[in-house]
GROMACS .gro file of C-alpha atoms in nm:
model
  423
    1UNK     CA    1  -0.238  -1.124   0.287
    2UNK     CA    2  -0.516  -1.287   0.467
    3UNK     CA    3  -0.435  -1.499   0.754
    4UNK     CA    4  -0.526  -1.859   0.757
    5UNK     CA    5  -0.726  -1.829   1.069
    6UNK     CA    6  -0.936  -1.587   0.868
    7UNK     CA    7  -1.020  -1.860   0.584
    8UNK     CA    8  -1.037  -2.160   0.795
    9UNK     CA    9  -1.297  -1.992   1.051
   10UNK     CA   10  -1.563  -1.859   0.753
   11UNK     CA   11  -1.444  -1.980   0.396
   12UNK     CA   12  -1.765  -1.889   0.293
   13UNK     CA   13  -1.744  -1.573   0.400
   14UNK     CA   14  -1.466  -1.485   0.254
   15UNK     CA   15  -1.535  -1.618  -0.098
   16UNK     CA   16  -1.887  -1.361  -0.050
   17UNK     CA   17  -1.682  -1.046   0.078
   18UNK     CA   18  -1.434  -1.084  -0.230
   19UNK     CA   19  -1.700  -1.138  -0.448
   20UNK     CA   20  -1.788  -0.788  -0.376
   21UNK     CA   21  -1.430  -0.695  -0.509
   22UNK     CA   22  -1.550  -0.912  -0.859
   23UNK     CA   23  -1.283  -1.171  -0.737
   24UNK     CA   24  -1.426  -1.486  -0.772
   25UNK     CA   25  -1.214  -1.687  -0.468
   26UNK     CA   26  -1.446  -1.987  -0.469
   27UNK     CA   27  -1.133  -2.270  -0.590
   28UNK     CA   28  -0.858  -2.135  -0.449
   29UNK     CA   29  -0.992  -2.070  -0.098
   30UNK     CA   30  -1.096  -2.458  -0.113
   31UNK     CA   31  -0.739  -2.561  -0.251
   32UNK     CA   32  -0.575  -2.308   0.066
   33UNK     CA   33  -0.804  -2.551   0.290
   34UNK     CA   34  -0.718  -2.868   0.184
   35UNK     CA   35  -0.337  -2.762   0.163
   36UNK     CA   36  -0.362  -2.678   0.508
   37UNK     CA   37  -0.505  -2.950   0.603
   38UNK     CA   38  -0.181  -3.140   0.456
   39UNK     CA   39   0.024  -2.912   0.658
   40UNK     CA   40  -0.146  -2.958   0.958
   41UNK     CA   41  -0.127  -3.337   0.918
   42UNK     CA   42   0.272  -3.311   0.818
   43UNK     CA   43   0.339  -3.119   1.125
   44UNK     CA   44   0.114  -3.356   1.340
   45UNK     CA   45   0.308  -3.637   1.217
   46UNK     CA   46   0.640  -3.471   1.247
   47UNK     CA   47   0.627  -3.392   1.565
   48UNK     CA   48   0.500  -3.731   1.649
   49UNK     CA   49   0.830  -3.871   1.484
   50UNK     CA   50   1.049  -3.585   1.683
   51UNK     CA   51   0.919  -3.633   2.042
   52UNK     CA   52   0.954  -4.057   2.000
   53UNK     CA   53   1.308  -4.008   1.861
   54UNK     CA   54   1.412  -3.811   2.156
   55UNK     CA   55   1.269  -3.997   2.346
   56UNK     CA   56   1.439  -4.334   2.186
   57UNK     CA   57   1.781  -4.124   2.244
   58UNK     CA   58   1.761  -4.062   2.551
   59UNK     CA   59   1.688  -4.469   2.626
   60UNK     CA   60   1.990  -4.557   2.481
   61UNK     CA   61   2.192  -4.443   2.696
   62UNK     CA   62   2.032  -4.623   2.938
   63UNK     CA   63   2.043  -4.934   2.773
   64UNK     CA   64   2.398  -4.942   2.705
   65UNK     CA   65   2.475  -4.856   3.008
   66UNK     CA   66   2.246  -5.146   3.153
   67UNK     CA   67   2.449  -5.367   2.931
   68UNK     CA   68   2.194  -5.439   2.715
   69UNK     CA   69   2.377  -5.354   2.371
   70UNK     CA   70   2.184  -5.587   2.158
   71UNK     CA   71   1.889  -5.348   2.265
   72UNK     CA   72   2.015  -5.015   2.253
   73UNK     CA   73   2.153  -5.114   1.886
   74UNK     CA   74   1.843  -5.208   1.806
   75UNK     CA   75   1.701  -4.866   1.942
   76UNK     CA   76   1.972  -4.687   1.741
   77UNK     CA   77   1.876  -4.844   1.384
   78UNK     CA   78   1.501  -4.744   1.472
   79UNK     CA   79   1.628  -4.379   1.550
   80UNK     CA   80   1.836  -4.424   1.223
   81UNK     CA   81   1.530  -4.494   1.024
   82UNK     CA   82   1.266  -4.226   1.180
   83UNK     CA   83   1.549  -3.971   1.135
   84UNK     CA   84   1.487  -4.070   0.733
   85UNK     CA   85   1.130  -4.050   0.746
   86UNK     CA   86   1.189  -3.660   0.950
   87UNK     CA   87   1.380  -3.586   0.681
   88UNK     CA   88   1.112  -3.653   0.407
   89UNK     CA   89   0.844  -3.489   0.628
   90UNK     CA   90   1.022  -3.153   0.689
   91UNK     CA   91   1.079  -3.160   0.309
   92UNK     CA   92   0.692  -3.167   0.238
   93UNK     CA   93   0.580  -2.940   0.527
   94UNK     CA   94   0.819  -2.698   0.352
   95UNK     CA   95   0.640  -2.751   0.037
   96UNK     CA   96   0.342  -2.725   0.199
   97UNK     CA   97   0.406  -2.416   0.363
   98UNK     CA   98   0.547  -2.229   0.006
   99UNK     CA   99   0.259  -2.392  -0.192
  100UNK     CA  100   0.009  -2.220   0.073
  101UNK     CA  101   0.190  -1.868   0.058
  102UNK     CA  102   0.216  -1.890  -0.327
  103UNK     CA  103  -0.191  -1.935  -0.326
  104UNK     CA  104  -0.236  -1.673  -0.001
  105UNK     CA  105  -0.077  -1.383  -0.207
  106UNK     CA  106  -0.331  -1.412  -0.497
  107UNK     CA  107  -0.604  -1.354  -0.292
  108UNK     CA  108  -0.722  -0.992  -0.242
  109UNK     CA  109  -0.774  -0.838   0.107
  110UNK     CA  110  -1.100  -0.838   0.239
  111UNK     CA  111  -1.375  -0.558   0.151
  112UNK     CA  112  -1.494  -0.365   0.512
  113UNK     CA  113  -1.865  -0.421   0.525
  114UNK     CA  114  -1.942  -0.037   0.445
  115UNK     CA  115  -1.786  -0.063   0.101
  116UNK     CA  116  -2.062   0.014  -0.172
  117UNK     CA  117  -2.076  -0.311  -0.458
  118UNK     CA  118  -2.027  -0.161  -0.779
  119UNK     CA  119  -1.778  -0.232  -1.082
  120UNK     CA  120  -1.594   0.078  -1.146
  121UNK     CA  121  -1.549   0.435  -1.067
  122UNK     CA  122  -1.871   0.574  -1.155
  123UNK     CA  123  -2.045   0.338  -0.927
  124UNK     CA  124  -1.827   0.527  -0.634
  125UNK     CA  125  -2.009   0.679  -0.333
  126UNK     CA  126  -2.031   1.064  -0.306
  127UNK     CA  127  -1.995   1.160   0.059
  128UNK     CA  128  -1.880   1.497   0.105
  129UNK     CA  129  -1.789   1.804  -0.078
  130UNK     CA  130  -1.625   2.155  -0.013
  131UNK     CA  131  -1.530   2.462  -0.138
  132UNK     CA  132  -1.691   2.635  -0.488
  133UNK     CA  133  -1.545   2.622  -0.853
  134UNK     CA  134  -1.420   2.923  -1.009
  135UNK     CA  135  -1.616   3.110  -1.295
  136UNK     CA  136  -1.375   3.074  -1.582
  137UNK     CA  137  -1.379   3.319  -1.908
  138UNK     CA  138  -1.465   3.158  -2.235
  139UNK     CA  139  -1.082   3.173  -2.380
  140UNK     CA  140  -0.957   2.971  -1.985
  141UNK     CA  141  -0.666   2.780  -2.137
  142UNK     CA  142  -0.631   2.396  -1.996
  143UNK     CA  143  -0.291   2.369  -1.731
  144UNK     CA  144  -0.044   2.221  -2.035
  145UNK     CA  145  -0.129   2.546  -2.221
  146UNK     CA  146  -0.059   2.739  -1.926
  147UNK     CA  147   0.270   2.551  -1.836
  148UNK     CA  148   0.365   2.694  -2.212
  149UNK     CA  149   0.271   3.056  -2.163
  150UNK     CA  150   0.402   3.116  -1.846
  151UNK     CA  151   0.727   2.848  -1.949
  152UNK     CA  152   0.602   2.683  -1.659
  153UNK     CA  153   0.701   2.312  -1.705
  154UNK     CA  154   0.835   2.163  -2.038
  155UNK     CA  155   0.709   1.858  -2.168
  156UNK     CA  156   0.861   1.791  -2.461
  157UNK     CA  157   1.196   1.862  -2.337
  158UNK     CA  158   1.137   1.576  -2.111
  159UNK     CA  159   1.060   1.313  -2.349
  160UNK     CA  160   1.357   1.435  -2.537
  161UNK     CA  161   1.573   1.312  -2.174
  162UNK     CA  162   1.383   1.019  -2.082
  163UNK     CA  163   1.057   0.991  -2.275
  164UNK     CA  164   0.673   1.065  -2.240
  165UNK     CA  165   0.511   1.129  -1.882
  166UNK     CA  166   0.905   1.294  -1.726
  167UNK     CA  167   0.830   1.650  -1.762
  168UNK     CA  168   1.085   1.934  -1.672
  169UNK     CA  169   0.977   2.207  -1.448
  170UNK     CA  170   1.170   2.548  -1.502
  171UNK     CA  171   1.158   2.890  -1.304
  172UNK     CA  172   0.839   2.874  -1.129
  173UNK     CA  173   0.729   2.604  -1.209
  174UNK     CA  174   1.020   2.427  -1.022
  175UNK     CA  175   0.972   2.669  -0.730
  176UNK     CA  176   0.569   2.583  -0.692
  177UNK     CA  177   0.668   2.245  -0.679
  178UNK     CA  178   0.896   2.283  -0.411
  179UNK     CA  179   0.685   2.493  -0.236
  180UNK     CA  180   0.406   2.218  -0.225
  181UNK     CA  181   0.631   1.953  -0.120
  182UNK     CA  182   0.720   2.226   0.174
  183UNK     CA  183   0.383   2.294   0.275
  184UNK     CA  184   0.242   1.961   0.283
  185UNK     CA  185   0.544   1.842   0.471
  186UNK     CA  186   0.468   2.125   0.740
  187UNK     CA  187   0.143   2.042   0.749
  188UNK     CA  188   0.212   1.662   0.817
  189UNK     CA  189   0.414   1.763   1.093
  190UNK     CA  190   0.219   1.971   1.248
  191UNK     CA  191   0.001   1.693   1.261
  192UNK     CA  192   0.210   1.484   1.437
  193UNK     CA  193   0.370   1.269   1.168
  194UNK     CA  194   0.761   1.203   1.217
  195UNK     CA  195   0.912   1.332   0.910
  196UNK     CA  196   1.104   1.043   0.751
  197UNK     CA  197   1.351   1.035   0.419
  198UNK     CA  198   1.329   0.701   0.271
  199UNK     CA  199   1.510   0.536  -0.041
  200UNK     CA  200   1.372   0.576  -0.379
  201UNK     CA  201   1.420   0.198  -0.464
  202UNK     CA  202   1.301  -0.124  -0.269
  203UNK     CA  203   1.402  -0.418  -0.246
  204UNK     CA  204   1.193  -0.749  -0.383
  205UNK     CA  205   1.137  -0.836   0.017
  206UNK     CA  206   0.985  -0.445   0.037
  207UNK     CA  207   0.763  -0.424  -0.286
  208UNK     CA  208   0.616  -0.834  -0.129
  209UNK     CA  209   0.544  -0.654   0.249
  210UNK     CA  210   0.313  -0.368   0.094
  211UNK     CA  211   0.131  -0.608  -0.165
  212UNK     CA  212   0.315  -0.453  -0.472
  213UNK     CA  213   0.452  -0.793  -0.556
  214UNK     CA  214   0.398  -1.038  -0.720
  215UNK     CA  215   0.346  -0.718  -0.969
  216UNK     CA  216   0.052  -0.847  -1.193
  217UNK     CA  217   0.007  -0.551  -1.360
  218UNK     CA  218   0.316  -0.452  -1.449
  219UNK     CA  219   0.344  -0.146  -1.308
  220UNK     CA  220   0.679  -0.086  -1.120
  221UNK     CA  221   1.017  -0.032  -1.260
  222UNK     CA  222   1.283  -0.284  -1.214
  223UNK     CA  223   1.634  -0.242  -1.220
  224UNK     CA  224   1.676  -0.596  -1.322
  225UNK     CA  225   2.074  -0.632  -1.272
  226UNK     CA  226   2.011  -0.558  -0.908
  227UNK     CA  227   1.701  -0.676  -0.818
  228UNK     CA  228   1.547  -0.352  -0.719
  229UNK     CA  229   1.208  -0.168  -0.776
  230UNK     CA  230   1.145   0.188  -0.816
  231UNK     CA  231   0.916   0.313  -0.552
  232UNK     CA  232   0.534   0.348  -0.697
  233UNK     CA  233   0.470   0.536  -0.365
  234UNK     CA  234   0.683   0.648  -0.049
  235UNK     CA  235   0.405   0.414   0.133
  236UNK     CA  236   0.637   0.100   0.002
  237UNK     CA  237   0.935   0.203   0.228
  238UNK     CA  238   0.822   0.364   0.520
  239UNK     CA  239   0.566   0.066   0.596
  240UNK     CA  240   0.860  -0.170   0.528
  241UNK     CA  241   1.078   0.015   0.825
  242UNK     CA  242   0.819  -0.181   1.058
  243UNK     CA  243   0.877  -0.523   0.862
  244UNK     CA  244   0.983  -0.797   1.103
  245UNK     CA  245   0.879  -0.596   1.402
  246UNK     CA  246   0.729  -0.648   1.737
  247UNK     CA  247   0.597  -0.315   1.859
  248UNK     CA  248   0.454  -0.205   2.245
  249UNK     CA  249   0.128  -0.115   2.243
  250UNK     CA  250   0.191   0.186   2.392
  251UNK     CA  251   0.458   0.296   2.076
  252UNK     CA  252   0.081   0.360   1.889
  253UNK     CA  253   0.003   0.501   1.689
  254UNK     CA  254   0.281   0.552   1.429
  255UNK     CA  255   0.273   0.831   1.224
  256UNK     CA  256   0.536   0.884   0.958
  257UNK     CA  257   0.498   1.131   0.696
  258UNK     CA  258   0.801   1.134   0.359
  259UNK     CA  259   0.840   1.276   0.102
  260UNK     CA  260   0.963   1.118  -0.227
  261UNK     CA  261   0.935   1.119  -0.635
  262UNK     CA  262   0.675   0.826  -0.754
  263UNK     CA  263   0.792   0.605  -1.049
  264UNK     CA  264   0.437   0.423  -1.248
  265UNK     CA  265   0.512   0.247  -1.550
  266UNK     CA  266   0.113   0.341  -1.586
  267UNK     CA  267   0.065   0.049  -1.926
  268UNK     CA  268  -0.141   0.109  -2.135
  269UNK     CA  269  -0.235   0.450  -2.053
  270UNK     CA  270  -0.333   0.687  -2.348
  271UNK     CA  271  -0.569   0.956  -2.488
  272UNK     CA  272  -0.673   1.304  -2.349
  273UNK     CA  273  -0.758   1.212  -1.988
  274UNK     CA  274  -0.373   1.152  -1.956
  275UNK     CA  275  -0.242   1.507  -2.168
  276UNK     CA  276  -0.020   1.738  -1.918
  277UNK     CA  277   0.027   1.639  -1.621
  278UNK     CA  278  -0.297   1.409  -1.533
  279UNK     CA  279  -0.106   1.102  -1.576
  280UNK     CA  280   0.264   1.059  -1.554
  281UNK     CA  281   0.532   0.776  -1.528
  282UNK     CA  282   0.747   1.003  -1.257
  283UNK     CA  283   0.614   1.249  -1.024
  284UNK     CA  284   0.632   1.391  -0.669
  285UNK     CA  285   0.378   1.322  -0.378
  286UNK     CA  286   0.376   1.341  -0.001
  287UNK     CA  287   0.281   1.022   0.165
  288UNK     CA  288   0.136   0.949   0.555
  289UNK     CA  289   0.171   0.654   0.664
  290UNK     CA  290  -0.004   0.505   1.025
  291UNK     CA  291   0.061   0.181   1.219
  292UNK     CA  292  -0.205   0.151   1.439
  293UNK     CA  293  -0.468  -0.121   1.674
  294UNK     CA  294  -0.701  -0.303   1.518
  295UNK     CA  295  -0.932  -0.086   1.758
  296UNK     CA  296  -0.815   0.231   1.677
  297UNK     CA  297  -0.723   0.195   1.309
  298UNK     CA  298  -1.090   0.355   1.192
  299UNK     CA  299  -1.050   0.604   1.385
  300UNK     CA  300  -0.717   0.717   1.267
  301UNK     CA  301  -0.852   0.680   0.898
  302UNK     CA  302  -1.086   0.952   1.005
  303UNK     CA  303  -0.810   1.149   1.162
  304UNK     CA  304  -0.621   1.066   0.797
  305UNK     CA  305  -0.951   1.178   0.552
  306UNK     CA  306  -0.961   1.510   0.800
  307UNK     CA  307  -0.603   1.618   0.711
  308UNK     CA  308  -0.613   1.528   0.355
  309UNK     CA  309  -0.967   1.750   0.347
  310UNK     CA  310  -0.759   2.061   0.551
  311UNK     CA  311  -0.500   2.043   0.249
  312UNK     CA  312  -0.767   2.090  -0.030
  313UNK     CA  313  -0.914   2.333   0.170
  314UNK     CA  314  -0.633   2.608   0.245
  315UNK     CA  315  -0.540   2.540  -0.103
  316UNK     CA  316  -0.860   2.685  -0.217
  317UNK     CA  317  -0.920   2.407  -0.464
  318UNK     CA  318  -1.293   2.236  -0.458
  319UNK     CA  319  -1.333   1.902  -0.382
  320UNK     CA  320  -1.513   1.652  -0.296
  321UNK     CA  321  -1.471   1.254  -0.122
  322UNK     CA  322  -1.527   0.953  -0.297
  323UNK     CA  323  -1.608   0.602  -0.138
  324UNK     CA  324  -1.446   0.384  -0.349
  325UNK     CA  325  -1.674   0.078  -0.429
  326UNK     CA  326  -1.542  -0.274  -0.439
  327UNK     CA  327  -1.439  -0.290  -0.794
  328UNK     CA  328  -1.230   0.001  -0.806
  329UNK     CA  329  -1.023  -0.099  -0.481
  330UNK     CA  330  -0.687  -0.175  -0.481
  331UNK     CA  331  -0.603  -0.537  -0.425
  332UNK     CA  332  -0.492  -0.463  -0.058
  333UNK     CA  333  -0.681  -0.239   0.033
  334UNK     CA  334  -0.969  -0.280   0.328
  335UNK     CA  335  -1.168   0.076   0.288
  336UNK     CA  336  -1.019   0.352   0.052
  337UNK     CA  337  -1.154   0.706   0.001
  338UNK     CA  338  -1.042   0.882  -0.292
  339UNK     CA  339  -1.004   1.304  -0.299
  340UNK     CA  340  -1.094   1.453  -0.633
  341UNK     CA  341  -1.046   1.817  -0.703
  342UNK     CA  342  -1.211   2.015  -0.947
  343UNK     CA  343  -1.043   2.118  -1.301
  344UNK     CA  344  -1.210   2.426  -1.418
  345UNK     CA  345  -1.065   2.477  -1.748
  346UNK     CA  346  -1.058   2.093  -1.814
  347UNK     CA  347  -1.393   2.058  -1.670
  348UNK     CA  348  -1.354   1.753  -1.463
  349UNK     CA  349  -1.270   1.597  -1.124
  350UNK     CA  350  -0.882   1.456  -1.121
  351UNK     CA  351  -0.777   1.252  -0.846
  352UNK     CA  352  -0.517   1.383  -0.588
  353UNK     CA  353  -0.531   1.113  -0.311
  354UNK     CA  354  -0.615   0.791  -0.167
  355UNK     CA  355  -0.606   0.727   0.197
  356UNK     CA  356  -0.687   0.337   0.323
  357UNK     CA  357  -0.710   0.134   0.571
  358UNK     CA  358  -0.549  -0.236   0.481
  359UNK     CA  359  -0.659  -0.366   0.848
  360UNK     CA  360  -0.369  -0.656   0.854
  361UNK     CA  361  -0.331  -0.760   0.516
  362UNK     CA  362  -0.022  -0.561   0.474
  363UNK     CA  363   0.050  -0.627   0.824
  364UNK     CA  364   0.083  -1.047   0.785
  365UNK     CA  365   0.283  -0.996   0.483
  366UNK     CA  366   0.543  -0.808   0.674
  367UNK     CA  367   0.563  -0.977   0.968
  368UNK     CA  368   0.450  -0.664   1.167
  369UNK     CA  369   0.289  -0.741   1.538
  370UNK     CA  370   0.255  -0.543   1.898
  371UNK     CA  371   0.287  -0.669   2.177
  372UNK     CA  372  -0.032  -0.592   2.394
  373UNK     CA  373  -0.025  -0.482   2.767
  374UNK     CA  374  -0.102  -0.848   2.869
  375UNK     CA  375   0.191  -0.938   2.679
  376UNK     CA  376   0.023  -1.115   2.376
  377UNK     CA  377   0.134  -1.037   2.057
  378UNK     CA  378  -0.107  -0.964   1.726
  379UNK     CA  379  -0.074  -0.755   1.368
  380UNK     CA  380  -0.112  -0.453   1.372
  381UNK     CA  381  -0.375  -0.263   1.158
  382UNK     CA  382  -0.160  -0.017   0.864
  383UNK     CA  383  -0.318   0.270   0.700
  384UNK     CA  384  -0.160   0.534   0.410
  385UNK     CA  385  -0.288   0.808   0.188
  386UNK     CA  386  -0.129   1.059   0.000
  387UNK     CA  387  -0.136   1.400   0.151
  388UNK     CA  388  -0.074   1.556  -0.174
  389UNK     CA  389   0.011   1.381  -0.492
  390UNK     CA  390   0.158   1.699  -0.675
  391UNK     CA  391   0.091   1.693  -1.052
  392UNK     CA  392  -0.290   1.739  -1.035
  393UNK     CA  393  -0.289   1.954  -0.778
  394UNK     CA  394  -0.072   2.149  -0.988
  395UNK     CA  395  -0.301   2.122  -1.284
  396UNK     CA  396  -0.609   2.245  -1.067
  397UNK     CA  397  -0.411   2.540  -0.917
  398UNK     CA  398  -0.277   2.666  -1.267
  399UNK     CA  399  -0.596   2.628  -1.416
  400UNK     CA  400  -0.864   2.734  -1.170
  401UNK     CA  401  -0.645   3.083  -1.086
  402UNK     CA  402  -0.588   3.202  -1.407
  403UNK     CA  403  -0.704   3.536  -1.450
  404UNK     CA  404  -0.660   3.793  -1.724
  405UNK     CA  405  -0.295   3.942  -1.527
  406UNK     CA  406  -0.168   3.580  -1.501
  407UNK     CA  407  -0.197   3.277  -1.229
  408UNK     CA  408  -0.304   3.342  -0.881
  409UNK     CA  409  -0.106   3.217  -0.567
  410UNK     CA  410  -0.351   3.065  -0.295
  411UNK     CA  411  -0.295   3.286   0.009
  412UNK     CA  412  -0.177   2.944   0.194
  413UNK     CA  413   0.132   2.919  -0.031
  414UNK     CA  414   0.268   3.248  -0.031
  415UNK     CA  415   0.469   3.209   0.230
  416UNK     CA  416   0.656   2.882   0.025
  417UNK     CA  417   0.619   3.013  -0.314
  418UNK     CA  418   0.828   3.324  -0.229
  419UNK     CA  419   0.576   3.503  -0.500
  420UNK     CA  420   0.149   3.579  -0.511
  421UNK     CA  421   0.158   3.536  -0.902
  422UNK     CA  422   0.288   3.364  -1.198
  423UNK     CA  423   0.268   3.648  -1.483
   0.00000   0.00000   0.00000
């Protein structure tokens, strides 16, 4: 969430930058101020009251020890009747202080200045593209066709177990998703990410750190007897191991890589952009995740969008990077570039990955700080981005390969896939 610092120095400022987002902050950033202002006078008071109580203590003593009782009784009924009045005052600071984080939490993270305006995801920024779509035959058969032919993956079976959007790989099927999850993994690693396992649910304190909750949308499972959430994204626990942390400077950056199955709820979500596997309530994706210096954050994001681009490319798949523009951010998000790859048979771009910087937003929430070499501490900047998500990469391999003997291996996965073609 934004820091109070951050509102207090340039309210209008920030009320212009989330305008950008189409998030019109213009009452509740005034209502943060003037609740703040309450605080600050509370605590002012307060600590007025607290330093002339002690004070009156310790002259007690002295009093009574003067001989002066009549005094130091008198003293001791004043005490008596501040104490009542400290009472009251820590009870409304306390209110103050939930009042002001129930208001901070509503308010998006701020826009970085290079993000395009725009309303949706056509109005995204184009900046690069790479590698060349294949020449398909007339008869090219979309990826759920494919998944049939070659019994591939199985999605009716799965809505018989759970219900629609929990397909069931089989044979191959099973083994190419493995074999992603292996590769991208390696490939993370050799990067320099720490390989980390995490849990598949959270805890209401996790899905809070990461900006997931208060869930306005809807979109994460709850197991309601427990009080747990299903993880939208291996980004929710791995960020949350640094919750409530101090770090040294010179521990940065972080670099943790996980795998782990996603669970999206995905409302509302129908029609033929979400047929096969394009949109799905469980599926399996390879996170990064990077705690970093506000100085150096950027520059890891680079070092992130460079990986991500290495993937697409040994996988043979074309694709191109999308700016995202400030109405299609997510709500914590500072700077986000989406990768798209190119469906041949379907004939559209599908989205395989997100990497983003969320400067400190995410960073205030959880309590997450370094301690520099001067031996001041300040948040620290946290950056994720998926490095792959698996089910349209899967699409885009399936369908861009096929060829008149069956499905094509890229050369890349060979080695993980055990096999150069699904026939």
């Amino acid at each position: 969430m934004l820091t109070l610092k951050t509102i207090n120095d340039n309210p209008e400022e920030v009320i212009l930058k989330l305008a950008k987002k189409h998030f019109d902050a213009k009452e509740l950033v005034y209502k943060v101020l003037d609740e703040d202002k309450r605080r600050k006078e509370t605590q002012s008071e307060l600590d007025g009251l607290l330093s002339e109580v002690n004070s009156k203590s310790k002259s007690i003593g002295a009093l009574m020890k003067d001989g002066k009782k009549e005094e130091a009784e008198s003293q001791r009924l004043f005490v008596q009747e501040v104490k009542v009045r400290i009472q009251m005052l820590e009870g409304t600071l306390k209110d103050s202080e939930r009042e002001l984080q129930e208001m901070l939490v509503l308010m998006p993270n701020l826009p970085a200045d290079i993000v395009p305006e725009g309303r949706a995801a056509e109005d995204n920024i184009e900046v690069k593209t790479g590698g060349e779509a294949p020449g398909l035959s007339e008869d090219a058969l979309p990826h759920w066709d494919l998944a049939k032919k070659y019994d591939l993956i199985d999605f009716e079976l799965g809505v018989k177990i759970s219900g629609a959007g929990f397909p069931v790989y089989k044979g191959k099927g099973a083994r190419l998703q493995r074999a992603l999850i292996n590769f991208f993994l390696d490939k993370a690693r050799d990067a320099g990410y720490l390989e980390v396992q995490p849990p598949y649910v959270v805890n209401a304190a996790s899905g809070y750190g990461t900006g997931q909750l208060p869930d306005k949308e809807g979109q994460m499972y709850h197991a309601t007897a427990d009080d747990l959430y299903l993880i939208p994204t291996a980004e929710v626990p791995v960020t949350n191991i640094y919750r409530d942390t101090i770090l040294e400077e010179k521990e940065l950056p972080i670099k943790n890589t996980a795998y782990s199955a996603c669970f999206r709820r995905e409302a509302g979500s129908y029609g033929k952009d979400v047929r096969g596997l394009n949109r799905l309530h469980q599926f399996d994706k390879v996170e990064i995740v990077r705690i970093d210096t506000p100085e150096h954050s950027y520059e890891s994001l680079k070092e992130m969008i460079a990986h991500v681009e290495s993937l697409v490319t040994e996988l043979e798949l074309p694709w191109r990077i999308l700016r995202l523009c400030g109405g299609d951010m997510s709500f914590t998000s500072a700077l986000t570039y989406d990768f798209e790859v190119y469906s041949a048979a379907q004939k559209r771009w599908l989205e395989v990955s997100s990497v983003s910087n969320f400067e400190s937003y995410q960073a205030n929430r959880l309590k997450c700080r370094y301690r520099t070499s001067d031996k001041k501490t300040q948040l620290v900047h946290t950056l994720n981005g998926s490095a792959l998500a698996l089910p349209r990469i899967v699409a885009a391999l399936l369908e861009n390969n096929q060829k008149p003997d069956g499905i094509h291996i890229p050369k890349a996965l060979v080695p993980y896939t055990g096999f150069e073609i699904i026939d």
